[in-house]
Short mmCIF file of C-alpha atoms and ligand atoms in Angstrom, two decimals:
data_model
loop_
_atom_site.label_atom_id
_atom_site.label_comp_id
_atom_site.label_asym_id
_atom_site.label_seq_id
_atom_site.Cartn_x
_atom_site.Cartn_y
_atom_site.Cartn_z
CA UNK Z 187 73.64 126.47 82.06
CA UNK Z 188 72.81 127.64 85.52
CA UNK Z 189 69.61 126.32 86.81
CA UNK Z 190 67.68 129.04 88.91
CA UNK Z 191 64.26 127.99 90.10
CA UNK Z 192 64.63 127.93 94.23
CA UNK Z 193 64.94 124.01 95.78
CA UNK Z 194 65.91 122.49 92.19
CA UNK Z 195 69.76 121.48 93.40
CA UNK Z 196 69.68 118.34 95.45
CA UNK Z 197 72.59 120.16 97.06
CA UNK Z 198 75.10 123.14 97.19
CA UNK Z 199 78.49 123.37 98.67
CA UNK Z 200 79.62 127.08 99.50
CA UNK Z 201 83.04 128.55 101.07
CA UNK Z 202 85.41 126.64 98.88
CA UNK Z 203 88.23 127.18 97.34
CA UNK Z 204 87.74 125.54 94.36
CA UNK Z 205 90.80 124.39 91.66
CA UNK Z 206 88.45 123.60 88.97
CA UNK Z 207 91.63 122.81 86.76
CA UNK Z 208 89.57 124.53 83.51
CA UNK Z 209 92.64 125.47 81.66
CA UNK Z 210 93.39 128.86 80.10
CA UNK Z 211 92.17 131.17 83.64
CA UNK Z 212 93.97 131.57 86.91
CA UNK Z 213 96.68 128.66 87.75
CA UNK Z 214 94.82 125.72 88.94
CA UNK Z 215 91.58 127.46 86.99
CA UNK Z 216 91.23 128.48 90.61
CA UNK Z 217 88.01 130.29 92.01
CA UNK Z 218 89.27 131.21 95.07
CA UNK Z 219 86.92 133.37 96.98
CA UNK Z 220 84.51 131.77 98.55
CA UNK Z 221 83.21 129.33 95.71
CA UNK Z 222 80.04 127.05 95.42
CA UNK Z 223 79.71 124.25 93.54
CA UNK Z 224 75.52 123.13 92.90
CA UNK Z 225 74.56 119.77 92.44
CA UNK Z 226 71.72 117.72 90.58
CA UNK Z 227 71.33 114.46 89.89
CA UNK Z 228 74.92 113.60 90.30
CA UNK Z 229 76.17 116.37 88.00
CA UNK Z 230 77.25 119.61 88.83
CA UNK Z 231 74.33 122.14 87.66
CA UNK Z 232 76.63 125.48 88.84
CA UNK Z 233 80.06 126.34 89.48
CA UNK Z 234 81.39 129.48 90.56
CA UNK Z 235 82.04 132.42 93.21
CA UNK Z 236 79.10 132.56 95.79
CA UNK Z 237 78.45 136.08 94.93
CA UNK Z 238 77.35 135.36 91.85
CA UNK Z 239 74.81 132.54 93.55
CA UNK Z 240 71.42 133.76 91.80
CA UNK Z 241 69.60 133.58 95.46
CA UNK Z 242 70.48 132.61 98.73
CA UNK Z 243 71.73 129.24 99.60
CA UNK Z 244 69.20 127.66 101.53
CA UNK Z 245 66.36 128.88 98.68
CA UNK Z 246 68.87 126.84 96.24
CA UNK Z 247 68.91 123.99 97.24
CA UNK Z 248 67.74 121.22 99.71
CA UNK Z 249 71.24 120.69 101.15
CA UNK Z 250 73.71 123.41 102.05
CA UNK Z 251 77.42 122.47 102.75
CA UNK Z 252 79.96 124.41 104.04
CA UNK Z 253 83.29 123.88 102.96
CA UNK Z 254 84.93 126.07 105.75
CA UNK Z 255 87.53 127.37 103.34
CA UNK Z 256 88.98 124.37 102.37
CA UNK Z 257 90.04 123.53 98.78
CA UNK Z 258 88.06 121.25 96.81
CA UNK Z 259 89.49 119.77 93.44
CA UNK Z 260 87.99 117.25 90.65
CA UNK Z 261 87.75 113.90 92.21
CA UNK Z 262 91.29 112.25 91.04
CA UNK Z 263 91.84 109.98 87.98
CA UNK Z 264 94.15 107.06 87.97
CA UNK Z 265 94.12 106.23 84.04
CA UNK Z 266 96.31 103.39 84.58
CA UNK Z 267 96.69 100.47 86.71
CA UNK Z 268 96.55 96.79 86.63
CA UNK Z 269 94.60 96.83 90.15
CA UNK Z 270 93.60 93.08 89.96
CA UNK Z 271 96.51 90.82 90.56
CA UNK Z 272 97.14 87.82 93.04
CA UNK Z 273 100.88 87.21 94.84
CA UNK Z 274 103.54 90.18 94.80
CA UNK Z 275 106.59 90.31 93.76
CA UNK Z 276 108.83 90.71 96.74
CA UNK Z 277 111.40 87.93 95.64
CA UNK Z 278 111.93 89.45 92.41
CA UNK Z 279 112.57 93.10 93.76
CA UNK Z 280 115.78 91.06 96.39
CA UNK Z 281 116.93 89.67 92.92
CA UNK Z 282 116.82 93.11 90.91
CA UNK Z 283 118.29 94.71 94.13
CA UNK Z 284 121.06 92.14 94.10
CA UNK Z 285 122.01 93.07 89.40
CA UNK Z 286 119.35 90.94 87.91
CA UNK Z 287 117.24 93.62 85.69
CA UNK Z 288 113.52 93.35 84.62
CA UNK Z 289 114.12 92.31 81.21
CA UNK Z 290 116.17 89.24 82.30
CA UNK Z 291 114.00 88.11 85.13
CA UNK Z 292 111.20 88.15 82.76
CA UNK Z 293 113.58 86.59 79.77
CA UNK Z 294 114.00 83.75 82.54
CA UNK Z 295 110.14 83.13 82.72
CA UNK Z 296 109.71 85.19 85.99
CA UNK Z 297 108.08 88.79 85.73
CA UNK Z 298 105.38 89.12 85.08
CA UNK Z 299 104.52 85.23 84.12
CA UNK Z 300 104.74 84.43 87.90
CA UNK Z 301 102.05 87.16 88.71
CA UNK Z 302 99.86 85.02 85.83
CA UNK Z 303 100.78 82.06 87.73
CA UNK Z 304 99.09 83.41 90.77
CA UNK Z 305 96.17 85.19 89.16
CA UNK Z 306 94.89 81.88 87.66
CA UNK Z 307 95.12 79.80 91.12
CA UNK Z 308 93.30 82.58 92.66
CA UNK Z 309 89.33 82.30 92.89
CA UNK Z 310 87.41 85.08 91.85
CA UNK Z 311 85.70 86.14 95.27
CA UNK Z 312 90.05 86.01 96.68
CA UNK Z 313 90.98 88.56 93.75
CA UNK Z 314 87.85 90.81 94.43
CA UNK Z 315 89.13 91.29 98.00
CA UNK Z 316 93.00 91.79 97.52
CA UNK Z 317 91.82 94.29 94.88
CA UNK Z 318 89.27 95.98 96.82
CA UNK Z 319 92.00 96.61 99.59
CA UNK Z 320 94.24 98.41 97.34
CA UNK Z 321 91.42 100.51 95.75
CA UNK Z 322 90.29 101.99 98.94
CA UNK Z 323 93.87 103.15 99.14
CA UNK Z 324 92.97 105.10 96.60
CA UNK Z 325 90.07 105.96 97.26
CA UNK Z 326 91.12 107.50 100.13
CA UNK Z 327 93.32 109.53 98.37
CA UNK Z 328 90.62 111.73 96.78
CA UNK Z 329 90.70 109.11 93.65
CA UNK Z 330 86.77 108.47 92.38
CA UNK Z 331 87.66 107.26 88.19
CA UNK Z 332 89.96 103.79 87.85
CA UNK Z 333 91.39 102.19 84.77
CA UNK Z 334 92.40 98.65 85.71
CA UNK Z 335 93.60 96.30 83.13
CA UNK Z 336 93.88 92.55 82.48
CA UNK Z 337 96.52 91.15 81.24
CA UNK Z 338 97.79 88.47 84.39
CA UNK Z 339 95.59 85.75 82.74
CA UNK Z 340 96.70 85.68 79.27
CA UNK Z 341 94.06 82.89 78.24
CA UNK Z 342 90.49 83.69 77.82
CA UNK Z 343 88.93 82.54 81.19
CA UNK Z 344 91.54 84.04 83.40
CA UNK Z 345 91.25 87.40 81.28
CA UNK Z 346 87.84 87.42 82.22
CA UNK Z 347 87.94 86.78 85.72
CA UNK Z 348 90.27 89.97 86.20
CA UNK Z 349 87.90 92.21 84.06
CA UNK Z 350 84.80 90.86 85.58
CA UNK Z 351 86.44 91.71 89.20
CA UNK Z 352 86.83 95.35 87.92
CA UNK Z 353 83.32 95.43 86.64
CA UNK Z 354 82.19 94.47 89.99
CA UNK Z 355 83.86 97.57 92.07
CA UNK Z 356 81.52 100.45 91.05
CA UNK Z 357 78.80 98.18 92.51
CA UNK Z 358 80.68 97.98 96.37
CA UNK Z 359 82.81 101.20 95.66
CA UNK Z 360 82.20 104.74 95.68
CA UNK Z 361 84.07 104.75 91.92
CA UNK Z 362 83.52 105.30 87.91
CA UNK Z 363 85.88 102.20 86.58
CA UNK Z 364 87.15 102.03 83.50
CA UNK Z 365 88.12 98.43 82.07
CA UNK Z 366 91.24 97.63 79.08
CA UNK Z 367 92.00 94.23 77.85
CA UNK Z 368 95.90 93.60 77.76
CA UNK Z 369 95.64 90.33 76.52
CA UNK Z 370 98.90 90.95 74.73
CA UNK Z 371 100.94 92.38 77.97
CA UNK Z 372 103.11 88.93 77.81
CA UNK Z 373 103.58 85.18 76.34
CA UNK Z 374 101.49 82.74 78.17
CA UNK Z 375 103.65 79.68 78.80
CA UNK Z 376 101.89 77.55 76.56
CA UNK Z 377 102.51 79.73 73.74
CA UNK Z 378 105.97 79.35 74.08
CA UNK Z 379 108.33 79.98 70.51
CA UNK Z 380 105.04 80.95 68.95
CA UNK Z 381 104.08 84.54 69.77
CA UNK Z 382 102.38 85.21 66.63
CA UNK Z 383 99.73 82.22 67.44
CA UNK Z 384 99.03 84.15 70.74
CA UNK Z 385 98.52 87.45 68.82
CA UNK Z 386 96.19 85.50 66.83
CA UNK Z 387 94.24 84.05 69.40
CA UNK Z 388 94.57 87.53 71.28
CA UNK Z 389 93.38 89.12 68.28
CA UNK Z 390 90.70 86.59 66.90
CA UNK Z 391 89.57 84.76 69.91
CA UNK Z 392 90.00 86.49 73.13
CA UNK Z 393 89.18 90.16 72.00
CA UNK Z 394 85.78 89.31 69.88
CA UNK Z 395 84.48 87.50 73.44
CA UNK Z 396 85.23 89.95 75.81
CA UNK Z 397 83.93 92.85 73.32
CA UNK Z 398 80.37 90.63 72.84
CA UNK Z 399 80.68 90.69 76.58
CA UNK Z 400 80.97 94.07 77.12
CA UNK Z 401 83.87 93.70 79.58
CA UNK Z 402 86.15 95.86 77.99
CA UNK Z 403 86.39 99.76 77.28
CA UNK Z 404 89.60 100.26 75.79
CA UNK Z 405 92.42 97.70 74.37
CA UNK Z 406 95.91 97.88 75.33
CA UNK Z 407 99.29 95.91 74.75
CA UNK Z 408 102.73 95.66 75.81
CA UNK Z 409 104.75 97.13 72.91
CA UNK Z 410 108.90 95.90 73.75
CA UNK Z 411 111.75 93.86 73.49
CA UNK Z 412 109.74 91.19 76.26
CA UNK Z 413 106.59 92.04 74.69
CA UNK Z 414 105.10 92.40 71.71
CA UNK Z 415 106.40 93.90 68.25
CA UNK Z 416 105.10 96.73 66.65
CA UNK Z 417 103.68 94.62 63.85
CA UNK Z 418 102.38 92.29 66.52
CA UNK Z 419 101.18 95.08 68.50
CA UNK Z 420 99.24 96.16 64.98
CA UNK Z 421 97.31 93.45 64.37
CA UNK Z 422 95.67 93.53 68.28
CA UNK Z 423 94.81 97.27 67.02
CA UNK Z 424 93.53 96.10 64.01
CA UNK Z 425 91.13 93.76 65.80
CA UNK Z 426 89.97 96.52 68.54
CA UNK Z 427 89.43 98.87 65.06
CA UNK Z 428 87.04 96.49 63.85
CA UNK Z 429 85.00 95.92 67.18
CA UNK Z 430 85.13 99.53 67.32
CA UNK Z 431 86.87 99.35 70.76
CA UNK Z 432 89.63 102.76 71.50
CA UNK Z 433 93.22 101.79 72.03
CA UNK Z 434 95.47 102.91 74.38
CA UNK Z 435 99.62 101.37 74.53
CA UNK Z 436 102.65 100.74 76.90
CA UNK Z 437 105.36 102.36 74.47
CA UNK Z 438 108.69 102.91 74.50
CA UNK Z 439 109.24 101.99 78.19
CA UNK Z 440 112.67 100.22 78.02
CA UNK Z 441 113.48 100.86 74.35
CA UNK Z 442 111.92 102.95 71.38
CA UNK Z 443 109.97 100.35 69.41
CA UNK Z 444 108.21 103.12 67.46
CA UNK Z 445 105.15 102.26 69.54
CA UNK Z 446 104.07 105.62 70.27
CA UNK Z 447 103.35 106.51 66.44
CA UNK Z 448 102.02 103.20 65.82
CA UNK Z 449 99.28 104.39 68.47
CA UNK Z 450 98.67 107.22 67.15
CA UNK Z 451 98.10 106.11 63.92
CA UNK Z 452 95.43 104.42 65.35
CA UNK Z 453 93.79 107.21 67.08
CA UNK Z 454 95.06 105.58 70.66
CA UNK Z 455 93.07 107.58 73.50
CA UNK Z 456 96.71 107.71 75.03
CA UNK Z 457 100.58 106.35 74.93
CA UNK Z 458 102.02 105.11 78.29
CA UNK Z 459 105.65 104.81 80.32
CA UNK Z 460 107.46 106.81 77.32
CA UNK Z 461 110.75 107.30 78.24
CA UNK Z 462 112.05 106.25 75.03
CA UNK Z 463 109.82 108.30 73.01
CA UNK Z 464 111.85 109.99 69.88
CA UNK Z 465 110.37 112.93 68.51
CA UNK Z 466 108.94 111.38 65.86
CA UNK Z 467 106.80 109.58 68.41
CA UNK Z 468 106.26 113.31 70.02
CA UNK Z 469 104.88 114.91 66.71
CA UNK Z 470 103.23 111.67 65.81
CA UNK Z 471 100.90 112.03 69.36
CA UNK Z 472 100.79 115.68 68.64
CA UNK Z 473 98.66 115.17 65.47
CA UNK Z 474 96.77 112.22 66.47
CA UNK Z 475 95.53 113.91 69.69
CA UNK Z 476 97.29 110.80 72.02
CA UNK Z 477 97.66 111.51 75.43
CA UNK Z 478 101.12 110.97 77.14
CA UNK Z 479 100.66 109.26 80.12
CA UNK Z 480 103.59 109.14 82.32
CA UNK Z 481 104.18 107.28 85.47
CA UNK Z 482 106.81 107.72 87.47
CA UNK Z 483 106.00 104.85 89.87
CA UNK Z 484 107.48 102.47 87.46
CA UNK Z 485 110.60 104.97 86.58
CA UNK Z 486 111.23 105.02 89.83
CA UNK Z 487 110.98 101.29 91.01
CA UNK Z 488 113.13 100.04 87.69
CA UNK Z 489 115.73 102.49 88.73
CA UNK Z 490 115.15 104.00 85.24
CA UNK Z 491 117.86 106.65 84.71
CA UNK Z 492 116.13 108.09 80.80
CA UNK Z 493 113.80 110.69 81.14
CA UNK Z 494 110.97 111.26 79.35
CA UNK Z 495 111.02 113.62 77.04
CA UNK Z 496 108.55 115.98 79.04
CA UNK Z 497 109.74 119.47 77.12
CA UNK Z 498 109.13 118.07 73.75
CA UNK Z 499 106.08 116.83 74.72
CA UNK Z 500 104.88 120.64 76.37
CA UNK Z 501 106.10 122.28 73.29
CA UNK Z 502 104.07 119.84 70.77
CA UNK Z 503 101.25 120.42 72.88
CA UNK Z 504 100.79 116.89 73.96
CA UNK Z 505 98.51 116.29 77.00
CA UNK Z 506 100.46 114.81 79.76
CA UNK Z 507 98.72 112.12 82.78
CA UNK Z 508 100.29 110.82 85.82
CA UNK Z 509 99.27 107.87 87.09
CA UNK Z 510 100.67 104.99 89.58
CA UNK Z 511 100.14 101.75 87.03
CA UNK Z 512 99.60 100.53 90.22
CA UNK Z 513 101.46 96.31 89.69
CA UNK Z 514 103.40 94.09 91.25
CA UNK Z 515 106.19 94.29 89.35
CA UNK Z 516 107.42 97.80 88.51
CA UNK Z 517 104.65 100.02 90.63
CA UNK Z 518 103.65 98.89 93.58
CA UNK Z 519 102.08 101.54 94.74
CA UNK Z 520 98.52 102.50 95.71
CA UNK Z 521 99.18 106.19 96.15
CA UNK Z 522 98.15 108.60 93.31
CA UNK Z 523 99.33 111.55 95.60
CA UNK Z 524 102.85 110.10 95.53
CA UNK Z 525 103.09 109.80 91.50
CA UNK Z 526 102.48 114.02 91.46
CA UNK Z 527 105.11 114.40 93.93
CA UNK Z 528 107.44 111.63 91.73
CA UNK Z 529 106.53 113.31 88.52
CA UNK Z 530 107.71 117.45 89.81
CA UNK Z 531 111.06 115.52 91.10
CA UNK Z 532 111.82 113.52 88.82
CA UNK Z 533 110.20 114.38 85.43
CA UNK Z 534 110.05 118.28 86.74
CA UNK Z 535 106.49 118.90 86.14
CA UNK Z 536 105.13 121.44 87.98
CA UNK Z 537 103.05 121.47 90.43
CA UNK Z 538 100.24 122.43 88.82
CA UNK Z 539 100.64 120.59 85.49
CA UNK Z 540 101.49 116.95 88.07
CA UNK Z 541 97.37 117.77 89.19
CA UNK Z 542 96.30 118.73 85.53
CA UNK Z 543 98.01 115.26 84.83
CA UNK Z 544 95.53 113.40 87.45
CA UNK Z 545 92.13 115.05 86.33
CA UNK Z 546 91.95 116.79 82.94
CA UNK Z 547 94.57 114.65 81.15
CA UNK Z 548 93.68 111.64 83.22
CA UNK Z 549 89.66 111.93 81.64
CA UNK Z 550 91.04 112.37 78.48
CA UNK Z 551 93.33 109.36 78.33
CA UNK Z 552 89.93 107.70 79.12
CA UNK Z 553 87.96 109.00 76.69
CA UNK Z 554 86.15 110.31 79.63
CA UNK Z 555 86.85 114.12 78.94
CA UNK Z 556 82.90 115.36 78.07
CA UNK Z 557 82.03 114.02 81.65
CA UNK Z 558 85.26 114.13 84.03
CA UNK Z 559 88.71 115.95 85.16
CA UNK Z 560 87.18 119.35 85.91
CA UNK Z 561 84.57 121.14 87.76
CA UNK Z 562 82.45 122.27 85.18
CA UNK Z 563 78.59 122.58 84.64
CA UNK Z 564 77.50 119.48 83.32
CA UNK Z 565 80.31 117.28 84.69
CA UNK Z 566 79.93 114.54 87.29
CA UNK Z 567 79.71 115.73 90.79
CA UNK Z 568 83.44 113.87 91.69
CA UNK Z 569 85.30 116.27 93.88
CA UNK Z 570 87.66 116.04 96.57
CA UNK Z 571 88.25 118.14 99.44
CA UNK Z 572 91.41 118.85 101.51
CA UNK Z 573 93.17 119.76 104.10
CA UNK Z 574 95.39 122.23 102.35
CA UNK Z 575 96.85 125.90 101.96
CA UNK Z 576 97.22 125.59 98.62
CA UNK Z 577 96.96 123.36 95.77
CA UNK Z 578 100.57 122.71 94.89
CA UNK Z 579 100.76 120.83 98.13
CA UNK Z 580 99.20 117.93 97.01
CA UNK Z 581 102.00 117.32 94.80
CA UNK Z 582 104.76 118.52 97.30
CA UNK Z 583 104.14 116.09 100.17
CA UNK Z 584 106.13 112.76 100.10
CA UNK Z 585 103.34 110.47 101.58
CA UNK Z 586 100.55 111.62 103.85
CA UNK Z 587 97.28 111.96 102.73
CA UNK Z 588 95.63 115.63 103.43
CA UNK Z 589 92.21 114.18 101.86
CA UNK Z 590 89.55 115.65 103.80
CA UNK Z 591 86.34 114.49 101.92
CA UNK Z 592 85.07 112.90 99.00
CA UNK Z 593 81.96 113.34 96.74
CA UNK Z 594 81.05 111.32 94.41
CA UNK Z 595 78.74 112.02 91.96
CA UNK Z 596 76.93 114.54 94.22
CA UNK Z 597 76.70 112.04 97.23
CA UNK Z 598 79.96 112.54 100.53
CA UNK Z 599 81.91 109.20 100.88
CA UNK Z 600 84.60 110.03 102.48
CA UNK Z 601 84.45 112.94 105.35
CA UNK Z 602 82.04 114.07 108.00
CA UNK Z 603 79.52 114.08 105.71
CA UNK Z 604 79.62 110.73 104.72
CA UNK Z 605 76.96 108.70 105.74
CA UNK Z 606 78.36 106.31 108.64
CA UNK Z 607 78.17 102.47 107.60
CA UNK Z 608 78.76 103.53 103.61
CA UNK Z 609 81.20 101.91 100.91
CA UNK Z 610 84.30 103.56 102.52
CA UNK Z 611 85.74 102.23 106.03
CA UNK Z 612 87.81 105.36 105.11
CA UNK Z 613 84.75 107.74 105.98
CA UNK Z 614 84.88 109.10 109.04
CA UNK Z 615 83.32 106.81 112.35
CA UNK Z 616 80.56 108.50 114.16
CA UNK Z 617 79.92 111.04 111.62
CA UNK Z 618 76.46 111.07 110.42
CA UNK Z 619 74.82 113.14 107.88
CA UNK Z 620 71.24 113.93 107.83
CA UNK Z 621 71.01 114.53 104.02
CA UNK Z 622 74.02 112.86 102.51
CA UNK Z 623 72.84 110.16 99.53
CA UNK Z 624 73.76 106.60 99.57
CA UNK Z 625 77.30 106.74 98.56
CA UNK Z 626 76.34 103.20 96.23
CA UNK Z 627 74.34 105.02 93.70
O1 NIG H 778 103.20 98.92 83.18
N1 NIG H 778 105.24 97.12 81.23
C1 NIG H 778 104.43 96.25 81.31
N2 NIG H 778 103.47 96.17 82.22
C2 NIG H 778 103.58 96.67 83.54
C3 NIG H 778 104.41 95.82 84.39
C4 NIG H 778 103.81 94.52 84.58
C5 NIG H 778 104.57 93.65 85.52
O2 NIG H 778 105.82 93.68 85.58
O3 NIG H 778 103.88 92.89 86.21
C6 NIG H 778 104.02 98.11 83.56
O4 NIG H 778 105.14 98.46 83.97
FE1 FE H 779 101.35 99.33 83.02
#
């Protein structure tokens, strides 16, 4: 586990306090006095109190940070978000504000059809940069894993456009990105009266060529009323089963379609929005292992007045994520830190269990759970570090952004540390380090 021959750790970070979020110890899995973190090769090779350090720090490694008592957490995971979009949806939000609801602006062809109006007129290199500006946002939030999804083309070329925008992030970004093709998030217009032809061509078509492409990582779908039906919704699952692809689903977000236990059947990695979710759907995600991925963002911004059903879930021992399914329709938001805050008021998490919800549950609703969402030994080297007192104010601010420093996979990319001219116009100016990596690896 711990590696101990002197100069082996490409670098060591000592006089945190680190909230390793390893559940089952001290709220927050906290290490509070004085704790080191080691690094190699983008992986953290030791974690724990600095007494326990097997020699001094500077015999440990090449590269000694000091934290200066600040706490340090596992970089922050946003497991859902459809990042890559074109146009907003400003017009829309005066109509809803003035009694339209969701449902019947998208019943009347707007929703989210006009955002796949404006995501097909937009050229690649244009979609690349309005996403790019909204994932430094979270970046600079202490975020360092995405999932983004399709699902604003809705025919094959457009589809891979938004997926092959995502692929291209990690490459510019200081971030691990995770892709999910939601072909079936909505009709295409030229499908029109024939949704089962679309789930055919979703199913047949579009999913075997972005699998053979290797664009996708996970396959999701919009399970409601102005989506998809659950049999619909099973054949797209059917199709990911065969290419061996993990699902994931938007359930029960405006009514309970039974989505949540259809997704479990299928093993789904996780089951999203959930405020319709009947405890049948509870125990079926219980068993199955599903994640419950809840996002206030959207609960807030539809004015949703059903709660999910966040005490069933606890009890059943369901797994619960936040994230800001960052859109232009019912999210837009680019602030992770705000969806902990939404969650404690208005879902009553706690503090604690908001955090849990954006690193151990978040990896987890990725599949991601062997490598991410905690500081352990053998786990990336994604942490953040802040400008706080004490963990539970990360979820109790409403805006502001207390990120102090980010380090991804062993290299700073955000902070003094970060080397000046890197990925991140968030890092610091003027502060140089002598030893930091390239924050591109
Ligand atoms: O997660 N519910 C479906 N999909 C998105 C909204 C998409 C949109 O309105 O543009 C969601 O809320
Ligand atoms: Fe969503």
């Amino acid at each position: 586990m711990q590696d101990k021959d002197s100069g082996t750790w490409s670098s060591l970070w000592i006089n945190g306090r680190l909230a390793t979020m390893r559940p089952g110890g001290a709220p927050y899995g906290a290490i509070e006095d004085g704790g080191a973190l080691g690094v190699v090769g983008g992986r953290l090779a030791w974690v724990g109190p600095m007494a326990d350090l097997p020699d001094a720090p500077e015999r440990l490694a090449g590269e000694v940070h000091d934290l200066g008592g600040r706490w340090v957490t596992p970089g922050l995971i946003d497991c859902h978000t459809h990042l890559v979009y074109a146009g907003d949806r400003a017009r829309e939000f005066e109509m809803r504000l003035q009694g339209a609801s969701y449902e019947e602006i998208a019943r009347a062809g707007g929703g989210i059809r006009s955002t796949v109006s404006a995501t097909r007129a937009a050229g690649e290199a244009e979609l690349l940069a309005v996403t790019e500006r909204r994932l430094r946002a979270l970046l600079a939030e202490g975020a360092t894993v995405v999932e983004i999804k399709s699902g604003y083309g809705l025919d094959l070329a457009t589809e891979r456009k938004m997926l092959r925008v995502a692929r291209a992030l990690p490459a510019i970004h200081p971030v691990t990105i995770r892709t999910t093709f939601l072909g079936a998030h909505a009709l295409p217009p030229e499908f029109e009266g024939r949704p089962d032809d679309y789930i055919d061509a979703v199913a047949n078509e579009m999913l075997p060529a972005i699998a053979a492409e290797g664009l996708a990582d996970a396959v999701d779908a919009f399970c409601e009323r102005i989506g998809f039906t659950a049999e619909q919704t099973r054949r797209v699952f059917a199709a990911a089963q065969r290419l061996g692809l993990p699902v994931k689903l938007h359930a029960e977000q405006l009514s309970d379609m039974g989505g949540a236990a259809l997704a479990a059947e299928f093993r789904a990695l996780s089951a999203d929005h959930l405020e319709y979710l009947s405890a049948e759907g509870v125990a079926a995600m219980a068993r199955a292992g599903t994640v419950a991925v809840l996002l206030p963002g959207a609960f807030y911004f539809l004015r949703e007045t059903r709660l999910p059903p966040v005490d069933a879930l606890r009890q059943a021992g369901v797994p619960i994520a936040i994230a800001t399914d960052s859109n232009p329709g019912t999210s837009p938001t680019t602030s992770l830190l705000l969806m902990l805050n939404m969650a404690c008021t208005f879902f009553r998490l706690t503090p604690e269990e908001a955090l849990a919800g954006a690193t151990r549950s978040a990896a987890r609703a990725l599949g991601l759970e062997d490598s991410h969402g905690t500081l352990e030994t053998g786990k990336a080297a994604d942490f953040a570090i802040w400008d706080i007192d004490h963990p539970a104010e990360l979820a109790y601010r409403i805006g502001g952004n207390p990120c102090a420093g980010v380090v991804k996979a062993g290299a700073p990319v955000i902070g003094p540390e970060a080397k000046a001219g890197g990925a991140t116009p968030a890092a610091r100016a003027g502060s140089v380090s002598r030893t930091g990596a390239a924050p591109e690896a």
